[in-house]
Short mmCIF file of C-alpha atoms in Angstrom, two decimals:
data_model
loop_
_atom_site.label_atom_id
_atom_site.label_comp_id
_atom_site.label_asym_id
_atom_site.label_seq_id
_atom_site.Cartn_x
_atom_site.Cartn_y
_atom_site.Cartn_z
CA UNK A 1 117.27 80.31 150.73
CA UNK A 2 114.92 78.99 148.11
CA UNK A 3 115.87 79.32 144.50
CA UNK A 4 113.70 81.76 142.52
CA UNK A 5 112.41 81.40 139.01
CA UNK A 6 111.62 84.44 136.89
CA UNK A 7 107.98 83.72 136.22
CA UNK A 8 105.89 85.43 133.57
CA UNK A 9 102.13 85.54 133.71
CA UNK A 10 99.19 87.43 132.31
CA UNK A 11 97.34 89.78 134.64
CA UNK A 12 94.79 90.94 132.11
CA UNK A 13 93.47 88.17 129.90
CA UNK A 14 90.51 88.58 127.58
CA UNK A 15 90.38 84.88 126.85
CA UNK A 16 93.38 82.63 126.25
CA UNK A 17 92.59 82.24 122.56
CA UNK A 18 92.15 85.97 122.00
CA UNK A 19 94.77 88.14 120.35
CA UNK A 20 93.94 91.10 122.58
CA UNK A 21 96.24 90.25 125.45
CA UNK A 22 97.94 92.55 127.91
CA UNK A 23 100.92 90.99 129.64
CA UNK A 24 102.90 91.87 132.71
CA UNK A 25 105.53 89.80 134.53
CA UNK A 26 105.57 88.77 138.14
CA UNK A 27 108.94 89.75 139.59
CA UNK A 28 109.57 86.23 140.83
CA UNK A 29 107.95 83.37 142.68
CA UNK A 30 109.52 80.83 145.00
CA UNK A 31 110.13 77.70 143.00
CA UNK A 32 107.67 75.56 144.94
CA UNK A 33 104.77 77.93 144.29
CA UNK A 34 104.88 77.46 140.53
CA UNK A 35 102.95 74.20 140.81
CA UNK A 36 100.43 75.69 143.24
CA UNK A 37 99.06 78.44 140.97
CA UNK A 38 95.95 77.42 139.08
CA UNK A 39 96.51 77.85 135.34
CA UNK A 40 100.18 78.64 135.87
CA UNK A 41 101.29 76.64 132.80
CA UNK A 42 98.95 78.62 130.57
CA UNK A 43 100.02 81.90 132.13
CA UNK A 44 103.72 81.17 131.89
CA UNK A 45 103.20 80.21 128.24
CA UNK A 46 101.44 83.53 127.61
CA UNK A 47 104.39 85.18 129.31
CA UNK A 48 106.77 83.38 126.98
CA UNK A 49 104.91 84.82 124.00
CA UNK A 50 105.05 88.23 125.66
CA UNK A 51 108.81 87.99 126.11
CA UNK A 52 109.18 87.46 122.37
CA UNK A 53 108.24 91.12 122.02
CA UNK A 54 111.28 92.08 124.09
CA UNK A 55 113.45 89.62 122.17
CA UNK A 56 112.46 90.53 118.64
CA UNK A 57 113.89 94.06 118.38
CA UNK A 58 117.51 92.96 118.78
CA UNK A 59 116.77 89.77 116.85
CA UNK A 60 115.93 91.96 113.88
CA UNK A 61 118.98 94.19 114.19
CA UNK A 62 121.36 91.27 114.64
CA UNK A 63 119.96 89.24 111.75
CA UNK A 64 119.04 91.95 109.25
CA UNK A 65 121.66 94.68 109.57
CA UNK A 66 124.63 92.49 108.48
CA UNK A 67 122.89 91.75 105.17
CA UNK A 68 122.90 93.65 101.89
CA UNK A 69 119.34 94.99 101.87
CA UNK A 70 120.07 97.97 104.14
CA UNK A 71 122.24 101.08 104.03
CA UNK A 72 122.94 103.15 107.13
CA UNK A 73 123.32 106.88 106.49
CA UNK A 74 125.57 107.84 109.38
CA UNK A 75 127.68 106.54 112.21
CA UNK A 76 126.21 106.06 115.66
CA UNK A 77 127.32 105.27 119.20
CA UNK A 78 124.54 102.68 119.38
CA UNK A 79 126.09 99.23 119.36
CA UNK A 80 123.91 98.29 116.40
CA UNK A 81 126.69 99.87 114.34
CA UNK A 82 128.90 96.87 115.12
CA UNK A 83 126.23 94.47 113.88
CA UNK A 84 125.93 96.49 110.69
CA UNK A 85 129.62 96.86 109.84
CA UNK A 86 130.91 93.49 111.17
CA UNK A 87 133.33 95.23 113.56
CA UNK A 88 132.47 92.96 116.48
CA UNK A 89 133.04 93.87 120.12
CA UNK A 90 132.72 91.51 123.08
CA UNK A 91 130.54 93.89 125.10
CA UNK A 92 127.95 94.75 122.47
CA UNK A 93 124.85 95.65 124.47
CA UNK A 94 122.56 94.63 121.61
CA UNK A 95 124.05 91.17 121.44
CA UNK A 96 124.10 90.76 125.22
CA UNK A 97 120.42 91.73 125.48
CA UNK A 98 119.58 89.34 122.66
CA UNK A 99 121.36 86.50 124.47
CA UNK A 100 119.74 87.38 127.81
CA UNK A 101 116.19 87.56 126.43
CA UNK A 102 116.72 84.35 124.47
CA UNK A 103 117.66 82.41 127.57
CA UNK A 104 114.94 84.07 129.61
CA UNK A 105 112.42 82.72 127.12
CA UNK A 106 114.10 79.31 127.15
CA UNK A 107 113.88 79.31 130.96
CA UNK A 108 110.16 80.06 130.70
CA UNK A 109 109.58 77.19 128.30
CA UNK A 110 111.62 74.83 130.48
CA UNK A 111 109.54 75.80 133.52
CA UNK A 112 106.39 74.73 131.68
CA UNK A 113 107.84 71.59 130.11
CA UNK A 114 109.18 70.35 133.45
CA UNK A 115 105.70 70.44 134.98
CA UNK A 116 103.46 68.96 132.33
CA UNK A 117 103.19 65.33 131.29
CA UNK A 118 102.67 64.44 127.68
CA UNK A 119 99.34 62.65 127.15
CA UNK A 120 97.84 63.75 130.48
CA UNK A 121 95.24 65.91 128.69
CA UNK A 122 94.64 67.54 125.31
CA UNK A 123 95.10 70.96 126.91
CA UNK A 124 98.47 69.97 128.35
CA UNK A 125 99.60 68.49 125.03
CA UNK A 126 98.75 71.79 123.32
CA UNK A 127 100.77 73.77 125.89
CA UNK A 128 103.73 71.37 125.60
CA UNK A 129 103.68 71.69 121.81
CA UNK A 130 103.61 75.48 121.91
CA UNK A 131 106.53 75.67 124.33
CA UNK A 132 108.57 73.18 122.32
CA UNK A 133 108.06 75.38 119.27
CA UNK A 134 109.06 78.56 121.09
CA UNK A 135 112.18 76.92 122.54
CA UNK A 136 113.14 75.52 119.13
CA UNK A 137 112.66 78.90 117.48
CA UNK A 138 114.95 80.59 119.98
CA UNK A 139 117.62 77.91 119.68
CA UNK A 140 117.45 78.04 115.89
CA UNK A 141 118.33 81.74 115.84
CA UNK A 142 120.84 81.51 118.68
CA UNK A 143 122.69 78.80 116.78
CA UNK A 144 122.80 80.81 113.58
CA UNK A 145 123.85 84.03 115.30
CA UNK A 146 126.64 82.51 117.44
CA UNK A 147 127.53 79.41 115.41
CA UNK A 148 128.85 78.91 111.89
CA UNK A 149 126.50 77.62 109.15
CA UNK A 150 125.62 73.94 109.27
CA UNK A 151 127.63 73.22 106.12
CA UNK A 152 130.85 74.17 107.96
CA UNK A 153 131.95 71.31 110.26
CA UNK A 154 128.82 71.21 112.44
CA UNK A 155 130.18 68.35 114.56
CA UNK A 156 133.03 70.51 115.86
CA UNK A 157 131.96 74.13 115.46
CA UNK A 158 130.42 75.47 118.64
CA UNK A 159 127.00 77.05 118.91
CA UNK A 160 125.33 77.79 122.28
CA UNK A 161 124.61 75.89 125.51
CA UNK A 162 121.59 73.59 125.39
CA UNK A 163 119.58 74.38 128.50
CA UNK A 164 116.76 71.81 128.70
CA UNK A 165 115.68 71.82 132.35
CA UNK A 166 114.57 74.35 134.94
CA UNK A 167 117.62 74.12 137.21
CA UNK A 168 118.78 77.76 137.56
CA UNK A 169 122.19 76.77 138.92
CA UNK A 170 123.25 74.69 135.94
CA UNK A 171 126.41 76.09 134.30
CA UNK A 172 126.71 74.61 130.83
CA UNK A 173 129.36 74.72 128.11
CA UNK A 174 128.56 75.44 124.50
CA UNK A 175 127.15 72.59 122.44
CA UNK A 176 128.13 72.03 118.85
CA UNK A 177 126.05 73.28 115.94
CA UNK A 178 125.13 69.69 115.15
CA UNK A 179 123.96 68.98 118.70
CA UNK A 180 121.74 72.06 118.83
CA UNK A 181 120.18 71.27 115.46
CA UNK A 182 119.54 67.69 116.61
CA UNK A 183 117.70 69.00 119.69
CA UNK A 184 115.67 71.39 117.57
CA UNK A 185 114.57 68.51 115.35
CA UNK A 186 113.73 66.35 118.37
CA UNK A 187 111.56 69.08 119.88
CA UNK A 188 109.82 70.09 116.66
CA UNK A 189 109.05 66.53 115.56
CA UNK A 190 107.52 65.84 118.97
CA UNK A 191 105.56 69.09 118.91
CA UNK A 192 104.16 68.40 115.44
CA UNK A 193 102.06 65.54 116.79
CA UNK A 194 100.90 67.17 120.03
CA UNK A 195 98.77 70.08 118.82
CA UNK A 196 95.11 69.66 119.67
CA UNK A 197 93.70 73.15 119.04
CA UNK A 198 93.58 74.02 115.35
CA UNK A 199 91.59 77.24 115.76
CA UNK A 200 94.32 79.35 117.34
CA UNK A 201 95.22 82.69 115.78
CA UNK A 202 98.45 83.04 113.82
CA UNK A 203 100.14 84.78 116.73
CA UNK A 204 100.38 81.45 118.53
CA UNK A 205 102.34 78.35 117.66
CA UNK A 206 100.53 75.79 115.53
CA UNK A 207 101.24 72.53 113.80
CA UNK A 208 101.86 74.46 110.59
CA UNK A 209 104.23 76.89 112.34
CA UNK A 210 106.22 73.85 113.50
CA UNK A 211 106.21 72.39 109.99
CA UNK A 212 107.31 75.73 108.53
CA UNK A 213 110.23 75.89 110.93
CA UNK A 214 111.09 72.26 110.20
CA UNK A 215 111.17 73.05 106.47
CA UNK A 216 113.63 75.86 107.16
CA UNK A 217 115.75 73.80 109.56
CA UNK A 218 116.06 70.96 107.05
CA UNK A 219 116.96 73.45 104.31
CA UNK A 220 119.70 74.95 106.48
CA UNK A 221 120.99 71.45 107.22
CA UNK A 222 121.15 70.59 103.53
CA UNK A 223 118.39 67.94 103.65
CA UNK A 224 116.55 69.11 100.54
CA UNK A 225 114.12 66.20 100.37
CA UNK A 226 112.92 66.81 103.93
CA UNK A 227 112.69 70.55 103.24
CA UNK A 228 110.37 69.79 100.32
CA UNK A 229 108.33 67.38 102.43
CA UNK A 230 107.67 69.92 105.15
CA UNK A 231 107.12 72.91 102.91
CA UNK A 232 104.59 70.75 101.04
CA UNK A 233 102.78 70.06 104.29
CA UNK A 234 102.28 73.76 104.93
CA UNK A 235 101.43 74.67 101.33
CA UNK A 236 98.92 71.82 101.07
CA UNK A 237 97.36 72.40 104.50
CA UNK A 238 94.75 74.73 103.02
CA UNK A 239 95.14 77.15 105.92
CA UNK A 240 97.09 79.83 104.06
CA UNK A 241 97.00 81.70 100.77
CA UNK A 242 99.27 84.30 99.23
CA UNK A 243 98.25 87.87 99.87
CA UNK A 244 96.89 89.21 96.58
CA UNK A 245 98.88 91.56 94.37
CA UNK A 246 96.57 94.51 95.00
CA UNK A 247 96.80 94.03 98.78
CA UNK A 248 100.58 93.61 98.91
CA UNK A 249 101.13 97.29 99.63
CA UNK A 250 99.25 96.73 102.90
CA UNK A 251 101.64 93.96 103.94
CA UNK A 252 102.73 95.74 107.13
CA UNK A 253 99.47 97.57 107.74
CA UNK A 254 97.37 94.44 108.12
CA UNK A 255 97.29 92.73 111.51
CA UNK A 256 99.04 89.34 111.44
CA UNK A 257 95.80 87.48 112.08
CA UNK A 258 94.27 89.02 108.94
CA UNK A 259 97.19 88.39 106.60
CA UNK A 260 96.19 85.22 104.73
CA UNK A 261 99.77 84.05 104.18
CA UNK A 262 101.00 84.60 107.71
CA UNK A 263 101.92 81.41 109.57
CA UNK A 264 103.41 82.84 112.76
CA UNK A 265 104.09 86.41 113.81
CA UNK A 266 104.95 88.17 117.05
CA UNK A 267 101.94 90.37 117.76
CA UNK A 268 102.29 93.99 118.85
CA UNK A 269 99.16 95.79 120.03
CA UNK A 270 97.96 99.14 118.78
CA UNK A 271 98.15 101.98 121.33
CA UNK A 272 99.52 99.53 123.93
CA UNK A 273 103.01 98.40 123.00
CA UNK A 274 104.01 101.73 121.45
CA UNK A 275 101.61 104.36 122.83
CA UNK A 276 103.86 107.20 121.58
CA UNK A 277 104.18 105.77 118.06
CA UNK A 278 107.50 104.17 118.90
CA UNK A 279 110.77 105.98 118.26
CA UNK A 280 112.73 103.00 119.53
CA UNK A 281 111.18 100.39 117.28
CA UNK A 282 112.43 98.35 114.36
CA UNK A 283 110.58 100.51 111.84
CA UNK A 284 111.75 103.80 113.31
CA UNK A 285 115.26 103.25 111.92
CA UNK A 286 113.84 102.70 108.45
CA UNK A 287 111.41 105.61 108.06
CA UNK A 288 110.08 108.81 109.54
CA UNK A 289 106.31 108.57 109.33
CA UNK A 290 104.07 111.44 110.41
CA UNK A 291 106.98 112.90 112.36
CA UNK A 292 107.77 109.64 114.16
CA UNK A 293 110.98 107.71 113.58
CA UNK A 294 114.67 108.34 112.97
CA UNK A 295 114.60 107.36 109.31
CA UNK A 296 118.36 106.79 109.09
CA UNK A 297 118.68 103.34 107.47
CA UNK A 298 117.43 102.93 103.92
CA UNK A 299 116.87 100.33 101.23
CA UNK A 300 120.25 99.44 99.75
CA UNK A 301 121.13 100.33 96.21
CA UNK A 302 121.65 96.62 95.57
CA UNK A 303 118.06 95.85 96.56
CA UNK A 304 116.67 98.84 94.68
CA UNK A 305 118.21 97.75 91.38
CA UNK A 306 116.61 94.33 91.78
CA UNK A 307 113.14 95.47 92.76
CA UNK A 308 112.93 98.21 90.13
CA UNK A 309 113.76 96.05 87.14
CA UNK A 310 110.04 95.71 86.48
CA UNK A 311 107.86 98.77 87.19
CA UNK A 312 104.96 96.45 88.00
CA UNK A 313 106.76 94.79 90.93
CA UNK A 314 104.52 95.64 93.91
CA UNK A 315 107.32 94.97 96.36
CA UNK A 316 108.61 98.44 95.54
CA UNK A 317 105.40 99.81 97.09
CA UNK A 318 107.01 99.04 100.47
CA UNK A 319 109.76 101.58 99.72
CA UNK A 320 109.17 105.32 99.76
CA UNK A 321 111.63 107.67 98.05
CA UNK A 322 111.69 110.98 99.92
CA UNK A 323 111.22 113.62 97.22
CA UNK A 324 112.35 117.24 97.73
CA UNK A 325 111.67 118.62 94.23
CA UNK A 326 108.75 117.29 92.19
CA UNK A 327 109.85 119.19 89.08
CA UNK A 328 113.41 117.92 88.73
CA UNK A 329 114.33 114.46 87.47
CA UNK A 330 117.64 112.89 88.40
CA UNK A 331 119.38 109.79 87.11
CA UNK A 332 121.13 108.43 90.20
CA UNK A 333 124.09 106.08 89.87
CA UNK A 334 126.88 104.74 92.06
CA UNK A 335 130.33 106.09 91.30
CA UNK A 336 133.67 104.30 91.60
CA UNK A 337 133.91 105.27 95.29
CA UNK A 338 130.58 103.56 96.04
CA UNK A 339 128.89 106.91 96.63
CA UNK A 340 125.78 108.33 94.97
CA UNK A 341 126.14 110.65 91.99
CA UNK A 342 123.50 111.98 89.61
CA UNK A 343 122.75 113.98 86.50
CA UNK A 344 119.62 116.00 85.83
CA UNK A 345 117.64 114.40 83.02
CA UNK A 346 114.79 115.38 80.73
CA UNK A 347 112.22 112.82 79.59
CA UNK A 348 111.44 112.53 75.90
CA UNK A 349 109.12 109.58 75.35
CA UNK A 350 111.08 106.51 76.45
CA UNK A 351 114.37 108.40 76.28
CA UNK A 352 116.16 110.56 78.83
CA UNK A 353 118.70 113.23 77.95
CA UNK A 354 121.27 115.01 80.07
CA UNK A 355 124.04 117.56 79.63
CA UNK A 356 127.65 116.42 79.75
CA UNK A 357 130.00 119.44 79.61
CA UNK A 358 127.45 121.28 77.48
CA UNK A 359 126.77 118.33 75.17
CA UNK A 360 123.33 116.73 75.19
CA UNK A 361 123.52 112.98 75.54
CA UNK A 362 121.01 110.16 75.87
CA UNK A 363 120.98 107.67 78.68
CA UNK A 364 121.60 104.18 77.37
CA UNK A 365 118.49 102.01 77.49
CA UNK A 366 117.98 98.26 77.37
CA UNK A 367 114.61 96.60 77.19
CA UNK A 368 113.63 94.48 80.17
CA UNK A 369 111.68 92.25 77.77
CA UNK A 370 108.33 93.27 79.22
CA UNK A 371 107.69 96.62 77.59
CA UNK A 372 109.85 98.72 79.89
CA UNK A 373 113.49 99.76 79.95
CA UNK A 374 116.46 99.79 82.25
CA UNK A 375 118.70 102.81 81.89
CA UNK A 376 122.46 103.25 82.09
CA UNK A 377 124.99 106.04 81.92
CA UNK A 378 128.45 105.69 80.45
CA UNK A 379 131.16 106.88 82.82
CA UNK A 380 134.67 106.60 81.41
CA UNK A 381 133.43 103.97 79.00
CA UNK A 382 131.76 101.86 81.70
CA UNK A 383 127.96 101.49 81.79
CA UNK A 384 126.49 102.15 85.22
CA UNK A 385 122.88 101.44 86.12
CA UNK A 386 120.82 104.54 86.85
CA UNK A 387 117.58 104.85 88.79
CA UNK A 388 115.46 107.76 87.67
CA UNK A 389 113.63 109.62 90.41
CA UNK A 390 112.39 113.07 91.19
CA UNK A 391 115.05 114.90 93.17
CA UNK A 392 115.51 113.02 96.44
CA UNK A 393 116.41 114.06 99.93
CA UNK A 394 119.58 112.64 101.41
CA UNK A 395 121.34 112.29 104.72
CA UNK A 396 125.11 112.63 104.57
CA UNK A 397 124.90 111.97 100.84
CA UNK A 398 122.90 108.75 101.21
CA UNK A 399 119.60 108.85 99.36
CA UNK A 400 116.49 108.44 101.47
CA UNK A 401 114.60 105.41 100.31
CA UNK A 402 112.43 104.71 103.34
CA UNK A 403 111.55 101.10 104.09
CA UNK A 404 107.86 100.76 104.98
CA UNK A 405 107.71 97.00 105.51
CA UNK A 406 108.18 97.35 109.26
CA UNK A 407 105.81 100.23 110.02
CA UNK A 408 102.22 101.41 109.86
CA UNK A 409 100.22 98.53 111.30
CA UNK A 410 96.61 99.58 111.78
CA UNK A 411 97.55 103.15 110.92
CA UNK A 412 99.98 103.58 113.82
CA UNK A 413 103.21 105.06 112.53
CA UNK A 414 105.81 102.64 113.90
CA UNK A 415 103.70 99.65 114.91
CA UNK A 416 104.61 96.30 113.33
CA UNK A 417 104.19 92.64 114.17
CA UNK A 418 107.37 90.92 112.93
CA UNK A 419 106.83 87.91 110.70
CA UNK A 420 108.59 84.67 111.60
CA UNK A 421 107.09 82.38 108.94
CA UNK A 422 104.78 82.95 105.99
CA UNK A 423 103.59 81.07 102.95
CA UNK A 424 105.88 82.83 100.47
CA UNK A 425 108.88 81.42 102.32
CA UNK A 426 107.48 77.90 101.94
CA UNK A 427 107.35 78.24 98.16
CA UNK A 428 110.89 79.60 98.16
CA UNK A 429 112.17 76.86 100.46
CA UNK A 430 110.68 74.31 98.09
CA UNK A 431 112.20 76.15 95.13
CA UNK A 432 115.66 76.18 96.68
CA UNK A 433 115.48 72.53 97.69
CA UNK A 434 114.38 71.50 94.20
CA UNK A 435 117.13 73.60 92.64
CA UNK A 436 119.70 71.77 94.75
CA UNK A 437 118.23 68.42 93.72
CA UNK A 438 118.40 69.37 90.03
CA UNK A 439 114.62 69.68 89.68
CA UNK A 440 114.93 72.90 87.69
CA UNK A 441 111.39 73.10 86.30
CA UNK A 442 109.82 72.64 89.73
CA UNK A 443 112.15 75.24 91.24
CA UNK A 444 111.35 77.84 88.55
CA UNK A 445 107.63 77.12 88.86
CA UNK A 446 107.66 78.04 92.55
CA UNK A 447 109.79 81.14 91.92
CA UNK A 448 107.32 82.22 89.24
CA UNK A 449 104.39 81.79 91.62
CA UNK A 450 105.98 84.44 93.82
CA UNK A 451 106.93 86.65 90.86
CA UNK A 452 103.45 86.48 89.37
CA UNK A 453 101.93 87.47 92.69
CA UNK A 454 104.38 90.41 92.78
CA UNK A 455 102.77 91.65 89.56
CA UNK A 456 105.68 90.85 87.26
CA UNK A 457 104.37 90.27 83.71
CA UNK A 458 104.68 86.92 81.98
CA UNK A 459 107.68 88.16 80.02
CA UNK A 460 109.51 88.60 83.31
CA UNK A 461 108.95 85.05 84.53
CA UNK A 462 111.86 82.65 84.43
CA UNK A 463 112.30 79.78 82.00
CA UNK A 464 115.33 77.66 81.23
CA UNK A 465 115.63 79.64 77.99
CA UNK A 466 115.91 83.13 79.52
CA UNK A 467 118.32 82.67 82.42
CA UNK A 468 120.99 84.62 80.51
CA UNK A 469 123.92 83.00 82.23
CA UNK A 470 122.32 82.70 85.64
CA UNK A 471 121.78 79.34 87.29
CA UNK A 472 118.42 78.22 88.65
CA UNK A 473 119.93 78.56 92.11
CA UNK A 474 120.92 82.15 91.29
CA UNK A 475 117.35 83.15 90.49
CA UNK A 476 116.02 81.35 93.59
CA UNK A 477 118.42 83.32 95.77
CA UNK A 478 117.54 86.53 93.97
CA UNK A 479 113.85 85.91 94.59
CA UNK A 480 114.44 85.15 98.26
CA UNK A 481 116.22 88.49 98.55
CA UNK A 482 113.39 90.33 96.83
CA UNK A 483 110.54 88.69 98.69
CA UNK A 484 111.94 88.13 102.19
CA UNK A 485 113.87 91.38 102.64
CA UNK A 486 113.84 92.84 106.18
CA UNK A 487 112.50 89.62 107.69
CA UNK A 488 115.83 88.33 109.07
CA UNK A 489 116.78 85.89 106.29
CA UNK A 490 119.37 87.44 104.01
CA UNK A 491 122.56 87.09 106.07
CA UNK A 492 121.89 83.42 106.73
CA UNK A 493 120.84 82.74 103.12
CA UNK A 494 124.14 84.01 101.78
CA UNK A 495 126.51 82.27 104.17
CA UNK A 496 124.72 78.92 104.49
CA UNK A 497 125.00 78.60 100.72
CA UNK A 498 128.72 79.30 100.75
CA UNK A 499 128.30 82.66 99.01
CA UNK A 500 130.15 85.92 99.52
CA UNK A 501 128.24 88.92 100.86
CA UNK A 502 128.83 91.76 98.39
CA UNK A 503 128.35 95.13 100.11
CA UNK A 504 129.90 97.37 97.47
CA UNK A 505 127.17 99.99 97.57
CA UNK A 506 126.65 103.33 99.36
CA UNK A 507 126.39 103.18 103.14
CA UNK A 508 128.46 103.86 106.23
CA UNK A 509 129.46 100.21 106.43
CA UNK A 510 132.20 101.37 104.04
CA UNK A 511 133.31 104.18 106.36
CA UNK A 512 136.16 104.03 108.83
CA UNK A 513 139.30 101.92 108.82
CA UNK A 514 139.47 98.71 106.78
CA UNK A 515 135.79 98.36 105.90
CA UNK A 516 134.48 95.06 104.63
CA UNK A 517 133.45 95.40 100.99
CA UNK A 518 132.94 91.66 100.63
CA UNK A 519 132.53 89.07 103.37
CA UNK A 520 133.53 85.46 102.91
CA UNK A 521 131.18 82.75 104.25
CA UNK A 522 134.11 81.29 106.18
CA UNK A 523 135.14 84.56 107.86
CA UNK A 524 135.15 84.36 111.65
CA UNK A 525 133.26 87.63 111.94
CA UNK A 526 130.07 86.31 110.33
CA UNK A 527 129.16 85.06 113.82
CA UNK A 528 128.80 87.29 116.86
CA UNK A 529 131.06 87.12 119.87
CA UNK A 530 129.60 85.41 122.91
CA UNK A 531 128.81 88.34 125.24
CA UNK A 532 131.78 88.90 127.55
CA UNK A 533 129.43 89.27 130.49
CA UNK A 534 128.17 85.73 129.92
CA UNK A 535 131.69 84.30 129.75
CA UNK A 536 132.58 85.99 133.03
CA UNK A 537 129.42 84.74 134.74
CA UNK A 538 130.15 81.20 133.53
CA UNK A 539 133.57 81.24 135.25
CA UNK A 540 135.20 80.33 131.98
CA UNK A 541 132.91 77.42 131.11
CA UNK A 542 131.82 79.29 127.98
CA UNK A 543 134.54 79.74 125.38
CA UNK A 544 134.70 82.71 123.05
CA UNK A 545 134.29 82.71 119.28
CA UNK A 546 137.39 83.50 117.28
#
């Protein structure tokens, strides 16, 4: 019997360079026929892009939910709960599907790379480069999901198997973190010099997409100088510009091709990918829009306190508090049990008053230095930050702050094209790398570029004189959290820098037995278990994470 290769191809193609593509997979083709189909390399490559749409949903849940930007409002039988609360199980369907789609995409790229010769034509070089990028992208995330951060014994810590050929019968053990990173660098550095088509839309791999990923890879590896070199290449390419402050609220609404700072995104098509508005999408967990979506996971209190320090910060426009009473103001705070509490307040100029056992008291206010105030309430002599909102809806006591960053593309409720790389990240990579090299002024300059674009007034920009006990690295990390929230960065940012994840805020991650309030960067459970199904299929060649 001939071996079969799962082969993906386009059956409706409005031009290979067009973004309006409709994909459908062949079930399979006998291995020998792959080379006989005219244009098969192009079609398989298109199929690889298409498979990213199947891959990205669980990618988001696995990378974003373990961070501190989200708060789930209830328990669920969906296995995403185990990604959110760090209570790993070996048969997590979300993790297994993520692994399976990752290696399906890798198999597709290997099928193409095994059949094209570098230098045989400009068209072939372009296809090789695109597939090298896709394979590197998948391995980068696989390594960070299943392997410990690079700063933790990469030569001995295990990551995932490196599958680099199209032999379907190969049964490989796990490679080390260091070995997988080395392969990623090999592939990306080769790809960087092979691109021949510079007019492709931002939903396809490009030289700059490769350079953006290289900047991130070097940053994760601790090579700050190389991270600066490659972020510089993207910033100075002239192909991208920061979305303007007044357009930031449309961040998710704009198609990826029309977002000037987008470098590479996974494109979802209006009325095609989610014809029923998409209840089972990434955005549907974050918001109910026009009656579509579960709306059960909200912006975390930790994130809200950061983004609301300056009323001008346009990043808050991507959060929607769900108001139930327009005429009642509440000062919401987090009590000692990490649950929401509130008092009704009355506004008097810049002051707010409330009743405490019949006594009228003022909220404590501190200037933010830019003409606005942050407010606090004293509970048993301890000042607690309050956020003042019209009376909000809640689910199980968790306030509904809908996240809109993953919904609303082209006016369709739950359509979104997830961002993999964008220009803001390049500035923040450069800022972090400079901070680690002691180039404080350069680091703060890049952070302030992002803060200025966010609409924060000059008084809110960082200088060495106003850090107030923070380090330059602290403010870089804070800005990464603010700017890159819900794009799959936060978990990795915390642990790769040896920091502790602080999740002492309202959410059902603190429910149940022995919840994790803080997570150490060296804890075993910061990486997912290898899916049990894969270990069984490997006949024990794959070993499990601790």
